[in-house]
CSV table of C-alpha atoms in Angstrom, one decimal:
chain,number,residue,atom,x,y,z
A,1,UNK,CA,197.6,81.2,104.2
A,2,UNK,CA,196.3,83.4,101.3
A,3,UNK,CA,197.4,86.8,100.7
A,4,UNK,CA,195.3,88.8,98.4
A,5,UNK,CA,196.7,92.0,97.3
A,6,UNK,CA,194.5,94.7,95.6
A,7,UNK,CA,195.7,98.4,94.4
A,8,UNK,CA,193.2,101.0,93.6
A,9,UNK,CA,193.8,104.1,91.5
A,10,UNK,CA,190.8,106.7,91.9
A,11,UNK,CA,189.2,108.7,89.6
A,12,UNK,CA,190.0,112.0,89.6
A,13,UNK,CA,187.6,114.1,92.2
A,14,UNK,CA,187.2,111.8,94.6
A,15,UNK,CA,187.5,113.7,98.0
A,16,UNK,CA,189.2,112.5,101.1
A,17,UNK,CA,185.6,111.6,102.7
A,18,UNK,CA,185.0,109.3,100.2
A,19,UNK,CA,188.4,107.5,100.1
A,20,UNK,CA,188.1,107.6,104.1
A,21,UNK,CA,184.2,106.1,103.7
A,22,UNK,CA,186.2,103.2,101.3
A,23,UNK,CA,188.9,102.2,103.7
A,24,UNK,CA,186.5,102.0,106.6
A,25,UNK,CA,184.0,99.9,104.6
A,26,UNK,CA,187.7,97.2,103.3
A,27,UNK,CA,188.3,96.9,107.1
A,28,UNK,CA,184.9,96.0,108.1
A,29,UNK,CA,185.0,93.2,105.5
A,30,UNK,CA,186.9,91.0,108.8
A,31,UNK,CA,184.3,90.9,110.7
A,32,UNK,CA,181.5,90.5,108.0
A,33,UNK,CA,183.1,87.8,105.7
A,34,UNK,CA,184.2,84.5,106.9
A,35,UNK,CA,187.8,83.3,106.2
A,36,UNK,CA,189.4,86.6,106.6
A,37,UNK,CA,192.2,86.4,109.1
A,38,UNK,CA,194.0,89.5,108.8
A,39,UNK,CA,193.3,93.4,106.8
A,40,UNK,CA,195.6,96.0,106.4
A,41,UNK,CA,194.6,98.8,103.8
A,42,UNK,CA,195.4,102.5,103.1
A,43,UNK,CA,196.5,105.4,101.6
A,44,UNK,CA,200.4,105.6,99.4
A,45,UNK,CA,202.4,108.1,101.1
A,46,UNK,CA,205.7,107.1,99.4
A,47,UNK,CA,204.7,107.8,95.6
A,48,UNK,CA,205.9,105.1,93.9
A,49,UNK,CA,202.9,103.4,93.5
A,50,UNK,CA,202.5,104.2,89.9
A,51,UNK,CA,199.1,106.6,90.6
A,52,UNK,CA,197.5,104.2,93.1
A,53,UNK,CA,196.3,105.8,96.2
A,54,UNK,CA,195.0,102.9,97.8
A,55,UNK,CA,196.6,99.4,99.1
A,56,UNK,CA,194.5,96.7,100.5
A,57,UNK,CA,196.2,93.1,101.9
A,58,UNK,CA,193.7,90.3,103.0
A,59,UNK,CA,194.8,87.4,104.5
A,60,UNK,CA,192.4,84.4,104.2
A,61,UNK,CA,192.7,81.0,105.9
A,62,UNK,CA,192.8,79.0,102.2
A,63,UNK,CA,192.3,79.4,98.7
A,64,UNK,CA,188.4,78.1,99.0
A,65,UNK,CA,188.4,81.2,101.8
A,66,UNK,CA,189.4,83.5,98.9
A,67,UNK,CA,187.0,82.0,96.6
A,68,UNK,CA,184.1,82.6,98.7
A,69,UNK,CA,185.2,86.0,99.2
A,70,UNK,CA,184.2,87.0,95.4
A,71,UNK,CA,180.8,86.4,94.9
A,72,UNK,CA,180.0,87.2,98.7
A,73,UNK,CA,176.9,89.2,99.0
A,74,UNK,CA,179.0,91.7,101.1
A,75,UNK,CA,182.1,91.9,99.1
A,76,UNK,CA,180.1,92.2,96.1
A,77,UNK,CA,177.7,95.2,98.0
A,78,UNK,CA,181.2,96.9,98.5
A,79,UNK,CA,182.0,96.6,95.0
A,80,UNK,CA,179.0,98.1,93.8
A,81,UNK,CA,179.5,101.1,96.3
A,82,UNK,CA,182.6,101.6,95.6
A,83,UNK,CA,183.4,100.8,91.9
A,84,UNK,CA,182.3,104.1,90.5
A,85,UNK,CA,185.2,105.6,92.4
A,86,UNK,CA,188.0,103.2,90.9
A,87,UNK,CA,189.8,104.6,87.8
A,88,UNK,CA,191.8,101.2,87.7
A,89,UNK,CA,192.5,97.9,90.1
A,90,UNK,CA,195.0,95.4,90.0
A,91,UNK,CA,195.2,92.5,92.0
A,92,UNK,CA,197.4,89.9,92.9
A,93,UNK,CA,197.2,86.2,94.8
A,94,UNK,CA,199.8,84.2,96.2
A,95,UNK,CA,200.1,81.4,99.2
A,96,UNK,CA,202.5,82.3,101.7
Protein backbone atom coordinates (compact mmCIF):
# COMPACT_ATOMS: atom_id res chain seq x y z
CA UNK A 1 0.00 0.00 0.00
CA UNK A 2 0.80 3.74 -0.87
CA UNK A 3 -0.16 6.50 1.26
CA UNK A 4 0.04 9.83 -0.26
CA UNK A 5 -0.33 12.68 2.00
CA UNK A 6 -1.04 16.23 0.75
CA UNK A 7 -1.61 19.60 2.96
CA UNK A 8 -3.11 22.66 1.51
CA UNK A 9 -2.86 26.14 2.86
CA UNK A 10 -5.48 28.52 1.13
CA UNK A 11 -5.20 31.84 0.01
CA UNK A 12 -6.61 34.20 2.00
CA UNK A 13 -10.55 34.84 1.00
CA UNK A 14 -11.43 31.68 0.08
CA UNK A 15 -14.98 31.11 1.57
CA UNK A 16 -16.27 27.96 3.21
CA UNK A 17 -18.32 27.12 -0.14
CA UNK A 18 -15.29 26.94 -1.90
CA UNK A 19 -13.19 24.87 0.48
CA UNK A 20 -16.48 22.67 0.88
CA UNK A 21 -16.77 22.52 -3.27
CA UNK A 22 -12.69 21.23 -2.91
CA UNK A 23 -13.12 18.51 -0.38
CA UNK A 24 -16.16 17.17 -2.23
CA UNK A 25 -14.37 17.21 -5.66
CA UNK A 26 -10.78 15.09 -3.43
CA UNK A 27 -13.37 12.51 -2.39
CA UNK A 28 -14.85 11.99 -5.66
CA UNK A 29 -11.32 11.26 -7.00
CA UNK A 30 -12.17 7.21 -5.52
CA UNK A 31 -14.57 6.57 -7.66
CA UNK A 32 -13.18 8.39 -10.81
CA UNK A 33 -9.43 7.32 -10.72
CA UNK A 34 -8.28 3.78 -10.73
CA UNK A 35 -5.93 2.51 -7.94
CA UNK A 36 -7.36 4.53 -5.21
CA UNK A 37 -8.30 2.30 -2.31
CA UNK A 38 -9.11 4.53 0.42
CA UNK A 39 -9.67 8.88 0.93
CA UNK A 40 -9.89 10.73 3.92
CA UNK A 41 -9.57 14.58 3.60
CA UNK A 42 -10.70 17.72 5.55
CA UNK A 43 -10.58 20.68 7.42
CA UNK A 44 -7.60 21.26 10.73
CA UNK A 45 -9.54 21.79 13.68
CA UNK A 46 -6.55 21.33 16.14
CA UNK A 47 -4.23 24.30 14.90
CA UNK A 48 -1.18 22.95 14.74
CA UNK A 49 -1.01 22.54 11.31
CA UNK A 50 1.34 25.38 10.63
CA UNK A 51 -1.59 27.49 8.54
CA UNK A 52 -2.87 24.49 6.60
CA UNK A 53 -6.55 24.20 6.54
CA UNK A 54 -6.82 21.28 4.54
CA UNK A 55 -5.48 17.40 4.88
CA UNK A 56 -5.93 14.96 2.26
CA UNK A 57 -4.64 10.94 2.70
CA UNK A 58 -4.93 8.62 -0.45
CA UNK A 59 -4.35 5.26 -0.30
CA UNK A 60 -3.34 3.57 -3.60
CA UNK A 61 -2.90 -0.14 -4.29
CA UNK A 62 1.16 0.45 -5.55
CA UNK A 63 3.49 2.94 -6.45
CA UNK A 64 2.59 2.57 -10.43
CA UNK A 65 -1.19 3.41 -8.89
CA UNK A 66 0.32 6.67 -7.55
CA UNK A 67 2.04 7.33 -10.67
CA UNK A 68 -0.89 7.13 -12.75
CA UNK A 69 -2.65 9.30 -10.40
CA UNK A 70 -0.46 12.55 -11.60
CA UNK A 71 -0.88 13.07 -15.00
CA UNK A 72 -4.59 11.66 -14.82
CA UNK A 73 -6.88 13.70 -16.95
CA UNK A 74 -9.15 13.94 -13.79
CA UNK A 75 -6.54 14.63 -11.11
CA UNK A 76 -5.03 17.05 -13.30
CA UNK A 77 -8.84 18.79 -14.10
CA UNK A 78 -9.03 19.09 -10.24
CA UNK A 79 -5.81 20.73 -10.10
CA UNK A 80 -6.62 23.25 -12.48
CA UNK A 81 -9.96 23.95 -10.64
CA UNK A 82 -8.57 24.17 -7.63
CA UNK A 83 -4.98 25.54 -7.83
CA UNK A 84 -5.93 29.19 -7.79
CA UNK A 85 -7.22 28.64 -4.35
CA UNK A 86 -3.85 27.08 -2.87
CA UNK A 87 -1.48 29.50 -1.15
CA UNK A 88 1.03 26.55 -0.60
CA UNK A 89 1.01 22.41 -0.83
CA UNK A 90 3.19 20.06 0.57
CA UNK A 91 3.13 16.49 0.01
CA UNK A 92 4.53 13.52 1.23
CA UNK A 93 4.85 9.55 0.00
CA UNK A 94 5.61 6.57 1.86
CA UNK A 95 4.75 2.56 1.57
CA UNK A 96 3.10 1.32 4.47
Amino acid sequence: MVEHLVWFKLKEGVTEEQQQAMLNALRALKEQIDGIEHIACGEDFSGRSNGYQIGLVVQFTSRQALDQYQPHPIHQAFVSEFKPLWDSVQALDFEA
